[in-house]
Amino acid sequence: MTTTPEENTTATTRPARTRFLVGGGLLIAAIVYLILTTAAGTSTYYYTIEELRARGGTAVGEPVRISGAVLGDSIVYDADALELRFTTVNIPGEQSEIDARGGLAAVLHAATTDPRAVQLPVVYYGPRPDLLRHEAQAILTGQLGADGVFHADELLLKCPTRYEQELPQQSAAR
Amino acid sequence: MIAALSLPHLLLADFGLSAALLAFCSALYAIPAALRKDARWLASARHAAIAPFGLLTLAIACLEGLLYSGAFGLEYVHAVTSRAMPWYLRLTALWGGQAGSLFFWCWLLSGFSALVMLRNWRRERDLQPGVTIVLMVTLLFFLGLVIALENPFNKLWVAPGGSVSAGTLQPVGALPFAPADGRGLNPLLRHPGMIIHPPMLYLGFIGFVVPYAFAIAALVVGRRDDAWIRVTRRWTLVAWMFLSLGLLLGGRWAYDVLGWGGYWGWDPVEIAAFMPWLTATAFLHSVLIQEKRGMFKHWNMSLIILTYALVVLGTFLTRSGVLSSVHAFAQSAIGPWFFGFVALLLCVSLGLLLKRWELLRGDNALDSWLTREGLFLLNNLIFMGILAACLWGVMYPMISELFTGQKVTVGPPYYERTTGPLFAALLLLMGVAPLAAWRAGAARRLGRAFWKPALVAGLLPAGALLSGITQLAALLGLWLAALVACVTLYEFYRGAQARARITSSGFWLSFAQLVLRNRRRYGGFTIHLGVVLMAFAIIGIELFQSETQATLSYGEQLSIGKYQLRYDSLVEFPASDGRVITRATLNVTQDGRLITQLFPRRDFFTDSQQPMTIPAIHSTLADDLYVLLVGWEPAGAGGATFKVYVNPLVNWLWAGGLVFIIGTLVATWPERWELQTAAERARALHLPARSVTRGV
């Protein structure tokens, strides 16, 4: 955007021009203010599981988003209570690092087979998503509880191993 | 002995690839030919710009043949189809994966280019070289990406060591390899909405290339007049309609398949498709001012450029690993190329715009905010505000990482809180702008026209308040939507009434004539009515959705709102295509009266080990009863768990979408005088034919 419409008002009389500039300026300022304050108020940190663990006690209760690989054997689903528990394993957060290690599918597979990788138990209340399976990538929004379990409000899954086109699926606790 | 591609498959693949290469060469030739200042060279360039469409049609036909007949020796066919898939899904798997959908993109782009060459050639003669070059450069870029980096004709090869690779050419020592079956399309994408959603979105995206090509050509030759903008406006409307349709179908798919009753998740990929829609909508409004009053020329040019840049950016964002999203984006090597392309096109376009700055000075000046043009300017500013909110949200993780070293993301609450007030302001403008006069703005006159509809619209929130709704956002939203409905319907009524008086014919005949003779104006108003319906739906589902869950045994009931659901039975059976279906039967009663039976189910695709939850929906104008089967006891025990939503007014969203598209069709359809040839118009005006060719 290199231009604002005000610049077309070459022939406008001076008071009218001032009115437009002031009015438009106020409106733009209001929109910018709305965007910046809302972004600051609703943003969440995006951590890797390792980073979250490293933060220790300070991380408890802080709204964050994390991403990890799902361990298939750890999935426990109580359909009566709609309580879903599983364990996620740390994967790198940087796209460049994921690429360097042979892509997302390879990284997920390596994470689930690495006994030394940092793990994080997760609990989520809601229907079990169709895409929750071993070696899926889980992107979780929620907060770490004092019990050391991550309480997810939103659960998003991707399975890059099976199909070229990754699978869209979202579960949101609404 | 390793299975290899059969001879017909091999021939088809090589023929298709050759056709694609020829199309590339033809487009490449068209550029220098169009640069020559010679009519015969230009005619040759035109033919060379039409030819890729024919060649790519052949290539697409080859690829479809390969997909249909299961040529699993091709990497792409293997990745997106399987023997168990029905024939129509094998055909639509053309856009089921990265390589195929990019190739499909190219084909649609070549089709649009050919259409421009055939339809708009005679009129804007001096723009032809520029338009041809912009279209062909775009085609070359995308086709080049497909051929070099994402080739759907790539074959599978197996090396002596047993490792499988994909490529166009045979690696040394490797043998061709054809697996017995493919991996198949993801079950979640096997939905009618998902089959037509991508092509609509692509048509919308690609359609915006044409207005951009005309804008750039007009800048290059330094056009002073606005005739070219009429061609551009029609193309923008067409592209805009497809994009709207694509967004709507995507919403419907999410609602039916994703299983939480949501139609829009503020996902980065959704936003990427939404951003060009915002700038295009702003353009469609402000271009009216340029046509009527010769103003906002710099602004309109900027909007066309911005829309196209956002289209390419959107394709880039969805096709690279930059964003985390529910949507598909296979990581691939094409990201940096896209980034370079966007940067290049922005530099060139903005450079040209600055060069022609003086030429595009407005003919008139704004007098007051309360004129029609002043309110349109306001409308544009608000659209830009929504765009800024979206762009900031999408870029936020990258920006925050750049400055703080830590990734910070924003989610749906951010988008809802920033765009909510701006959408409300747009509704208010939609209600006020039709009442404002051109040029002369007087607050008192506008106030006189405004208070009556404002008061009538107040009846709706008043009624809602009496029925117990106290949320301020809902009441305000209802008032705004009702205001737009009142003003718009009154515009229709007033126009038809006046016409009936003048022509002394019946009201409905006058109404039809009114709409048909002023398609843009009344098409636009119809679109506004569609938006009103959608606004009601969004208020309903966002603010009044209710949900419950329960584990039931046979014969037990749960209730939600006015509905009672009784769980009757659960069956498990295999389907012919390898699915295992688990299906529950629920009897739904309302006031003790049986209204319907619902069958929520879970399909298990054994070949891909993929379950798929399919909701059962009872739809009425008032609400949707949306039931999911989320768990059950092993066969025979009878217990099953259900998650149930009541989504008020949600069907108004789809109805509103339909009205919206109908309105766009009305506005896009050429008026009768536009269909006349230049000669006919000249005869009617008693002028020599040459002098009026520019007019349209």
JSON list of N, CA, C and O in Angstrom, two decimals, chain B residues 298-343:
[
{"chain": "B", "resi": 298, "resn": "HIS", "atom": "N", "xyz": [-5.61, 6.16, -7.72]},
{"chain": "B", "resi": 298, "resn": "HIS", "atom": "CA", "xyz": [-4.41, 5.53, -7.15]},
{"chain": "B", "resi": 298, "resn": "HIS", "atom": "C", "xyz": [-4.81, 4.37, -6.26]},
{"chain": "B", "resi": 298, "resn": "HIS", "atom": "O", "xyz": [-4.20, 3.31, -6.26]},
{"chain": "B", "resi": 299, "resn": "TRP", "atom": "N", "xyz": [-5.84, 4.64, -5.49]},
{"chain": "B", "resi": 299, "resn": "TRP", "atom": "CA", "xyz": [-6.32, 3.68, -4.52]},
{"chain": "B", "resi": 299, "resn": "TRP", "atom": "C", "xyz": [-6.78, 2.39, -5.20]},
{"chain": "B", "resi": 299, "resn": "TRP", "atom": "O", "xyz": [-6.42, 1.29, -4.79]},
{"chain": "B", "resi": 300, "resn": "ASN", "atom": "N", "xyz": [-7.58, 2.54, -6.27]},
{"chain": "B", "resi": 300, "resn": "ASN", "atom": "CA", "xyz": [-8.09, 1.36, -6.96]},
{"chain": "B", "resi": 300, "resn": "ASN", "atom": "C", "xyz": [-6.96, 0.54, -7.57]},
{"chain": "B", "resi": 300, "resn": "ASN", "atom": "O", "xyz": [-6.96, -0.69, -7.52]},
{"chain": "B", "resi": 301, "resn": "MET", "atom": "N", "xyz": [-6.01, 1.25, -8.15]},
{"chain": "B", "resi": 301, "resn": "MET", "atom": "CA", "xyz": [-4.86, 0.57, -8.73]},
{"chain": "B", "resi": 301, "resn": "MET", "atom": "C", "xyz": [-4.13, -0.22, -7.64]},
{"chain": "B", "resi": 301, "resn": "MET", "atom": "O", "xyz": [-3.75, -1.38, -7.83]},
{"chain": "B", "resi": 302, "resn": "SER", "atom": "N", "xyz": [-3.96, 0.42, -6.49]},
{"chain": "B", "resi": 302, "resn": "SER", "atom": "CA", "xyz": [-3.27, -0.25, -5.38]},
{"chain": "B", "resi": 302, "resn": "SER", "atom": "C", "xyz": [-4.04, -1.49, -4.94]},
{"chain": "B", "resi": 302, "resn": "SER", "atom": "O", "xyz": [-3.45, -2.53, -4.60]},
{"chain": "B", "resi": 303, "resn": "LEU", "atom": "N", "xyz": [-5.37, -1.38, -4.92]},
{"chain": "B", "resi": 303, "resn": "LEU", "atom": "CA", "xyz": [-6.18, -2.53, -4.47]},
{"chain": "B", "resi": 303, "resn": "LEU", "atom": "C", "xyz": [-6.04, -3.71, -5.43]},
{"chain": "B", "resi": 303, "resn": "LEU", "atom": "O", "xyz": [-5.97, -4.86, -4.99]},
{"chain": "B", "resi": 304, "resn": "ILE", "atom": "N", "xyz": [-6.00, -3.43, -6.73]},
{"chain": "B", "resi": 304, "resn": "ILE", "atom": "CA", "xyz": [-5.85, -4.52, -7.70]},
{"chain": "B", "resi": 304, "resn": "ILE", "atom": "C", "xyz": [-4.51, -5.21, -7.50]},
{"chain": "B", "resi": 304, "resn": "ILE", "atom": "O", "xyz": [-4.42, -6.45, -7.45]},
{"chain": "B", "resi": 305, "resn": "ILE", "atom": "N", "xyz": [-3.46, -4.39, -7.34]},
{"chain": "B", "resi": 305, "resn": "ILE", "atom": "CA", "xyz": [-2.12, -4.95, -7.15]},
{"chain": "B", "resi": 305, "resn": "ILE", "atom": "C", "xyz": [-2.06, -5.76, -5.85]},
{"chain": "B", "resi": 305, "resn": "ILE", "atom": "O", "xyz": [-1.55, -6.88, -5.81]},
{"chain": "B", "resi": 306, "resn": "LEU", "atom": "N", "xyz": [-2.63, -5.17, -4.80]},
{"chain": "B", "resi": 306, "resn": "LEU", "atom": "CA", "xyz": [-2.60, -5.82, -3.49]},
{"chain": "B", "resi": 306, "resn": "LEU", "atom": "C", "xyz": [-3.36, -7.16, -3.53]},
{"chain": "B", "resi": 306, "resn": "LEU", "atom": "O", "xyz": [-2.92, -8.16, -2.97]},
{"chain": "B", "resi": 307, "resn": "THR", "atom": "N", "xyz": [-4.52, -7.17, -4.20]},
{"chain": "B", "resi": 307, "resn": "THR", "atom": "CA", "xyz": [-5.30, -8.39, -4.29]},
{"chain": "B", "resi": 307, "resn": "THR", "atom": "C", "xyz": [-4.49, -9.50, -4.94]},
{"chain": "B", "resi": 307, "resn": "THR", "atom": "O", "xyz": [-4.43, -10.63, -4.44]},
{"chain": "B", "resi": 308, "resn": "TYR", "atom": "N", "xyz": [-3.84, -9.15, -6.04]},
{"chain": "B", "resi": 308, "resn": "TYR", "atom": "CA", "xyz": [-3.07, -10.17, -6.75]},
{"chain": "B", "resi": 308, "resn": "TYR", "atom": "C", "xyz": [-1.89, -10.63, -5.89]},
{"chain": "B", "resi": 308, "resn": "TYR", "atom": "O", "xyz": [-1.59, -11.82, -5.82]},
{"chain": "B", "resi": 309, "resn": "ALA", "atom": "N", "xyz": [-1.22, -9.68, -5.23]},
{"chain": "B", "resi": 309, "resn": "ALA", "atom": "CA", "xyz": [-0.09, -10.07, -4.37]},
{"chain": "B", "resi": 309, "resn": "ALA", "atom": "C", "xyz": [-0.57, -11.00, -3.26]},
{"chain": "B", "resi": 309, "resn": "ALA", "atom": "O", "xyz": [0.10, -11.98, -2.92]},
{"chain": "B", "resi": 310, "resn": "LEU", "atom": "N", "xyz": [-1.76, -10.72, -2.71]},
{"chain": "B", "resi": 310, "resn": "LEU", "atom": "CA", "xyz": [-2.30, -11.57, -1.65]},
{"chain": "B", "resi": 310, "resn": "LEU", "atom": "C", "xyz": [-2.68, -12.96, -2.17]},
{"chain": "B", "resi": 310, "resn": "LEU", "atom": "O", "xyz": [-2.59, -13.95, -1.44]},
{"chain": "B", "resi": 311, "resn": "VAL", "atom": "N", "xyz": [-3.11, -13.01, -3.45]},
{"chain": "B", "resi": 311, "resn": "VAL", "atom": "CA", "xyz": [-3.41, -14.31, -4.05]},
{"chain": "B", "resi": 311, "resn": "VAL", "atom": "C", "xyz": [-2.14, -15.15, -4.12]},
{"chain": "B", "resi": 311, "resn": "VAL", "atom": "O", "xyz": [-2.13, -16.32, -3.71]},
{"chain": "B", "resi": 312, "resn": "VAL", "atom": "N", "xyz": [-1.07, -14.55, -4.61]},
{"chain": "B", "resi": 312, "resn": "VAL", "atom": "CA", "xyz": [0.18, -15.31, -4.72]},
{"chain": "B", "resi": 312, "resn": "VAL", "atom": "C", "xyz": [0.71, -15.64, -3.33]},
{"chain": "B", "resi": 312, "resn": "VAL", "atom": "O", "xyz": [1.14, -16.76, -3.06]},
{"chain": "B", "resi": 313, "resn": "LEU", "atom": "N", "xyz": [0.61, -14.67, -2.42]},
{"chain": "B", "resi": 313, "resn": "LEU", "atom": "CA", "xyz": [1.04, -14.91, -1.04]},
{"chain": "B", "resi": 313, "resn": "LEU", "atom": "C", "xyz": [0.23, -16.05, -0.42]},
{"chain": "B", "resi": 313, "resn": "LEU", "atom": "O", "xyz": [0.76, -16.92, 0.27]},
{"chain": "B", "resi": 314, "resn": "GLY", "atom": "N", "xyz": [-1.09, -16.04, -0.68]},
{"chain": "B", "resi": 314, "resn": "GLY", "atom": "CA", "xyz": [-1.97, -17.07, -0.14]},
{"chain": "B", "resi": 314, "resn": "GLY", "atom": "C", "xyz": [-1.58, -18.44, -0.66]},
{"chain": "B", "resi": 314, "resn": "GLY", "atom": "O", "xyz": [-1.53, -19.42, 0.10]},
{"chain": "B", "resi": 315, "resn": "THR", "atom": "N", "xyz": [-1.30, -18.53, -1.95]},
{"chain": "B", "resi": 315, "resn": "THR", "atom": "CA", "xyz": [-0.87, -19.80, -2.52]},
{"chain": "B", "resi": 315, "resn": "THR", "atom": "C", "xyz": [0.43, -20.24, -1.87]},
{"chain": "B", "resi": 315, "resn": "THR", "atom": "O", "xyz": [0.64, -21.40, -1.55]},
{"chain": "B", "resi": 316, "resn": "PHE", "atom": "N", "xyz": [1.32, -19.26, -1.63]},
{"chain": "B", "resi": 316, "resn": "PHE", "atom": "CA", "xyz": [2.60, -19.55, -1.00]},
{"chain": "B", "resi": 316, "resn": "PHE", "atom": "C", "xyz": [2.41, -20.04, 0.44]},
{"chain": "B", "resi": 316, "resn": "PHE", "atom": "O", "xyz": [2.97, -21.05, 0.85]},
{"chain": "B", "resi": 317, "resn": "LEU", "atom": "N", "xyz": [1.55, -19.32, 1.19]},
{"chain": "B", "resi": 317, "resn": "LEU", "atom": "CA", "xyz": [1.36, -19.69, 2.60]},
{"chain": "B", "resi": 317, "resn": "LEU", "atom": "C", "xyz": [0.77, -21.08, 2.73]},
{"chain": "B", "resi": 317, "resn": "LEU", "atom": "O", "xyz": [1.11, -21.84, 3.63]},
{"chain": "B", "resi": 318, "resn": "THR", "atom": "N", "xyz": [-0.16, -21.42, 1.81]},
{"chain": "B", "resi": 318, "resn": "THR", "atom": "CA", "xyz": [-0.80, -22.73, 1.91]},
{"chain": "B", "resi": 318, "resn": "THR", "atom": "C", "xyz": [0.11, -23.82, 1.40]},
{"chain": "B", "resi": 318, "resn": "THR", "atom": "O", "xyz": [-0.08, -24.98, 1.71]},
{"chain": "B", "resi": 319, "resn": "ARG", "atom": "N", "xyz": [1.08, -23.48, 0.59]},
{"chain": "B", "resi": 319, "resn": "ARG", "atom": "CA", "xyz": [1.91, -24.50, -0.05]},
{"chain": "B", "resi": 319, "resn": "ARG", "atom": "C", "xyz": [3.30, -24.59, 0.54]},
{"chain": "B", "resi": 319, "resn": "ARG", "atom": "O", "xyz": [4.18, -25.18, -0.03]},
{"chain": "B", "resi": 320, "resn": "SER", "atom": "N", "xyz": [3.56, -23.93, 1.65]},
{"chain": "B", "resi": 320, "resn": "SER", "atom": "CA", "xyz": [4.88, -24.04, 2.25]},
{"chain": "B", "resi": 320, "resn": "SER", "atom": "C", "xyz": [4.71, -24.32, 3.73]},
{"chain": "B", "resi": 320, "resn": "SER", "atom": "O", "xyz": [3.61, -24.34, 4.24]},
{"chain": "B", "resi": 321, "resn": "GLY", "atom": "N", "xyz": [5.76, -24.53, 4.43]},
{"chain": "B", "resi": 321, "resn": "GLY", "atom": "CA", "xyz": [5.64, -24.92, 5.84]},
{"chain": "B", "resi": 321, "resn": "GLY", "atom": "C", "xyz": [5.69, -23.76, 6.81]},
{"chain": "B", "resi": 321, "resn": "GLY", "atom": "O", "xyz": [5.99, -23.95, 7.97]},
{"chain": "B", "resi": 322, "resn": "VAL", "atom": "N", "xyz": [5.38, -22.55, 6.33]},
{"chain": "B", "resi": 322, "resn": "VAL", "atom": "CA", "xyz": [5.58, -21.38, 7.18]},
{"chain": "B", "resi": 322, "resn": "VAL", "atom": "C", "xyz": [4.62, -21.33, 8.36]},
{"chain": "B", "resi": 322, "resn": "VAL", "atom": "O", "xyz": [4.97, -20.93, 9.45]},
{"chain": "B", "resi": 323, "resn": "LEU", "atom": "N", "xyz": [3.38, -21.75, 8.12]},
{"chain": "B", "resi": 323, "resn": "LEU", "atom": "CA", "xyz": [2.36, -21.59, 9.14]},
{"chain": "B", "resi": 323, "resn": "LEU", "atom": "C", "xyz": [1.93, -22.93, 9.70]},
{"chain": "B", "resi": 323, "resn": "LEU", "atom": "O", "xyz": [1.95, -23.94, 9.01]},
{"chain": "B", "resi": 324, "resn": "SER", "atom": "N", "xyz": [1.53, -22.94, 10.95]},
{"chain": "B", "resi": 324, "resn": "SER", "atom": "CA", "xyz": [0.93, -24.16, 11.48]},
{"chain": "B", "resi": 324, "resn": "SER", "atom": "C", "xyz": [-0.57, -24.02, 11.34]},
{"chain": "B", "resi": 324, "resn": "SER", "atom": "O", "xyz": [-1.14, -23.02, 11.70]},
{"chain": "B", "resi": 325, "resn": "SER", "atom": "N", "xyz": [-1.18, -25.02, 10.81]},
{"chain": "B", "resi": 325, "resn": "SER", "atom": "CA", "xyz": [-2.56, -24.88, 10.39]},
{"chain": "B", "resi": 325, "resn": "SER", "atom": "C", "xyz": [-3.21, -26.24, 10.34]},
{"chain": "B", "resi": 325, "resn": "SER", "atom": "O", "xyz": [-2.53, -27.26, 10.26]},
{"chain": "B", "resi": 326, "resn": "VAL", "atom": "N", "xyz": [-4.54, -26.28, 10.38]},
{"chain": "B", "resi": 326, "resn": "VAL", "atom": "CA", "xyz": [-5.19, -27.57, 10.21]},
{"chain": "B", "resi": 326, "resn": "VAL", "atom": "C", "xyz": [-5.13, -28.01, 8.77]},
{"chain": "B", "resi": 326, "resn": "VAL", "atom": "O", "xyz": [-5.42, -29.14, 8.46]},
{"chain": "B", "resi": 327, "resn": "HIS", "atom": "N", "xyz": [-4.82, -27.08, 7.90]},
{"chain": "B", "resi": 327, "resn": "HIS", "atom": "CA", "xyz": [-4.90, -27.41, 6.48]},
{"chain": "B", "resi": 327, "resn": "HIS", "atom": "C", "xyz": [-3.62, -28.07, 5.98]},
{"chain": "B", "resi": 327, "resn": "HIS", "atom": "O", "xyz": [-2.60, -28.09, 6.63]},
{"chain": "B", "resi": 328, "resn": "ALA", "atom": "N", "xyz": [-3.75, -28.53, 4.77]},
{"chain": "B", "resi": 328, "resn": "ALA", "atom": "CA", "xyz": [-2.66, -29.23, 4.15]},
{"chain": "B", "resi": 328, "resn": "ALA", "atom": "C", "xyz": [-1.60, -28.26, 3.68]},
{"chain": "B", "resi": 328, "resn": "ALA", "atom": "O", "xyz": [-1.89, -27.26, 3.09]},
{"chain": "B", "resi": 329, "resn": "PHE", "atom": "N", "xyz": [-0.37, -28.53, 4.00]},
{"chain": "B", "resi": 329, "resn": "PHE", "atom": "CA", "xyz": [0.69, -27.91, 3.21]},
{"chain": "B", "resi": 329, "resn": "PHE", "atom": "C", "xyz": [1.88, -28.83, 3.27]},
{"chain": "B", "resi": 329, "resn": "PHE", "atom": "O", "xyz": [2.57, -28.93, 4.26]},
{"chain": "B", "resi": 330, "resn": "ALA", "atom": "N", "xyz": [2.04, -29.56, 2.22]},
{"chain": "B", "resi": 330, "resn": "ALA", "atom": "CA", "xyz": [3.19, -30.44, 2.17]},
{"chain": "B", "resi": 330, "resn": "ALA", "atom": "C", "xyz": [4.43, -29.56, 2.13]},
{"chain": "B", "resi": 330, "resn": "ALA", "atom": "O", "xyz": [4.47, -28.59, 1.40]},
{"chain": "B", "resi": 331, "resn": "GLN", "atom": "N", "xyz": [5.42, -29.88, 2.94]},
{"chain": "B", "resi": 331, "resn": "GLN", "atom": "CA", "xyz": [6.66, -29.11, 2.87]},
{"chain": "B", "resi": 331, "resn": "GLN", "atom": "C", "xyz": [7.30, -29.38, 1.52]},
{"chain": "B", "resi": 331, "resn": "GLN", "atom": "O", "xyz": [7.34, -30.51, 1.07]},
{"chain": "B", "resi": 332, "resn": "SER", "atom": "N", "xyz": [7.74, -28.37, 0.88]},
{"chain": "B", "resi": 332, "resn": "SER", "atom": "CA", "xyz": [8.41, -28.60, -0.39]},
{"chain": "B", "resi": 332, "resn": "SER", "atom": "C", "xyz": [9.32, -27.46, -0.71]},
{"chain": "B", "resi": 332, "resn": "SER", "atom": "O", "xyz": [9.40, -26.47, 0.00]},
{"chain": "B", "resi": 333, "resn": "ALA", "atom": "N", "xyz": [10.00, -27.61, -1.84]},
{"chain": "B", "resi": 333, "resn": "ALA", "atom": "CA", "xyz": [11.06, -26.68, -2.19]},
{"chain": "B", "resi": 333, "resn": "ALA", "atom": "C", "xyz": [10.53, -25.40, -2.83]},
{"chain": "B", "resi": 333, "resn": "ALA", "atom": "O", "xyz": [11.30, -24.53, -3.20]},
{"chain": "B", "resi": 334, "resn": "ILE", "atom": "N", "xyz": [9.20, -25.28, -2.99]},
{"chain": "B", "resi": 334, "resn": "ILE", "atom": "CA", "xyz": [8.72, -24.17, -3.81]},
{"chain": "B", "resi": 334, "resn": "ILE", "atom": "C", "xyz": [8.60, -22.86, -3.03]},
{"chain": "B", "resi": 334, "resn": "ILE", "atom": "O", "xyz": [8.42, -21.81, -3.61]},
{"chain": "B", "resi": 335, "resn": "GLY", "atom": "N", "xyz": [8.71, -22.91, -1.69]},
{"chain": "B", "resi": 335, "resn": "GLY", "atom": "CA", "xyz": [8.51, -21.71, -0.88]},
{"chain": "B", "resi": 335, "resn": "GLY", "atom": "C", "xyz": [9.32, -20.51, -1.31]},
{"chain": "B", "resi": 335, "resn": "GLY", "atom": "O", "xyz": [8.76, -19.46, -1.61]},
{"chain": "B", "resi": 336, "resn": "PRO", "atom": "N", "xyz": [10.66, -20.62, -1.35]},
{"chain": "B", "resi": 336, "resn": "PRO", "atom": "CA", "xyz": [11.48, -19.46, -1.70]},
{"chain": "B", "resi": 336, "resn": "PRO", "atom": "C", "xyz": [11.13, -18.88, -3.07]},
{"chain": "B", "resi": 336, "resn": "PRO", "atom": "O", "xyz": [11.18, -17.67, -3.27]},
{"chain": "B", "resi": 337, "resn": "TRP", "atom": "N", "xyz": [10.75, -19.74, -4.00]},
{"chain": "B", "resi": 337, "resn": "TRP", "atom": "CA", "xyz": [10.39, -19.26, -5.34]},
{"chain": "B", "resi": 337, "resn": "TRP", "atom": "C", "xyz": [9.18, -18.36, -5.28]},
{"chain": "B", "resi": 337, "resn": "TRP", "atom": "O", "xyz": [9.12, -17.30, -5.91]},
{"chain": "B", "resi": 338, "resn": "PHE", "atom": "N", "xyz": [8.19, -18.79, -4.49]},
{"chain": "B", "resi": 338, "resn": "PHE", "atom": "CA", "xyz": [6.99, -17.97, -4.34]},
{"chain": "B", "resi": 338, "resn": "PHE", "atom": "C", "xyz": [7.33, -16.63, -3.74]},
{"chain": "B", "resi": 338, "resn": "PHE", "atom": "O", "xyz": [6.87, -15.59, -4.16]},
{"chain": "B", "resi": 339, "resn": "PHE", "atom": "N", "xyz": [8.18, -16.68, -2.71]},
{"chain": "B", "resi": 339, "resn": "PHE", "atom": "CA", "xyz": [8.54, -15.46, -2.02]},
{"chain": "B", "resi": 339, "resn": "PHE", "atom": "C", "xyz": [9.21, -14.49, -3.00]},
{"chain": "B", "resi": 339, "resn": "PHE", "atom": "O", "xyz": [8.87, -13.31, -3.04]},
{"chain": "B", "resi": 340, "resn": "GLY", "atom": "N", "xyz": [10.10, -15.01, -3.81]},
{"chain": "B", "resi": 340, "resn": "GLY", "atom": "CA", "xyz": [10.76, -14.18, -4.81]},
{"chain": "B", "resi": 340, "resn": "GLY", "atom": "C", "xyz": [9.77, -13.60, -5.80]},
{"chain": "B", "resi": 340, "resn": "GLY", "atom": "O", "xyz": [9.85, -12.43, -6.17]},
{"chain": "B", "resi": 341, "resn": "PHE", "atom": "N", "xyz": [8.81, -14.43, -6.20]},
{"chain": "B", "resi": 341, "resn": "PHE", "atom": "CA", "xyz": [7.82, -13.99, -7.19]},
{"chain": "B", "resi": 341, "resn": "PHE", "atom": "C", "xyz": [6.98, -12.85, -6.63]},
{"chain": "B", "resi": 341, "resn": "PHE", "atom": "O", "xyz": [6.75, -11.84, -7.30]},
{"chain": "B", "resi": 342, "resn": "VAL", "atom": "N", "xyz": [6.51, -12.99, -5.38]},
{"chain": "B", "resi": 342, "resn": "VAL", "atom": "CA", "xyz": [5.71, -11.92, -4.77]},
{"chain": "B", "resi": 342, "resn": "VAL", "atom": "C", "xyz": [6.53, -10.64, -4.68]},
{"chain": "B", "resi": 342, "resn": "VAL", "atom": "O", "xyz": [6.05, -9.55, -5.02]},
{"chain": "B", "resi": 343, "resn": "ALA", "atom": "N", "xyz": [7.78, -10.77, -4.24]},
{"chain": "B", "resi": 343, "resn": "ALA", "atom": "CA", "xyz": [8.62, -9.58, -4.10]},
{"chain": "B", "resi": 343, "resn": "ALA", "atom": "C", "xyz": [8.79, -8.90, -5.44]},
{"chain": "B", "resi": 343, "resn": "ALA", "atom": "O", "xyz": [8.64, -7.67, -5.56]}
]
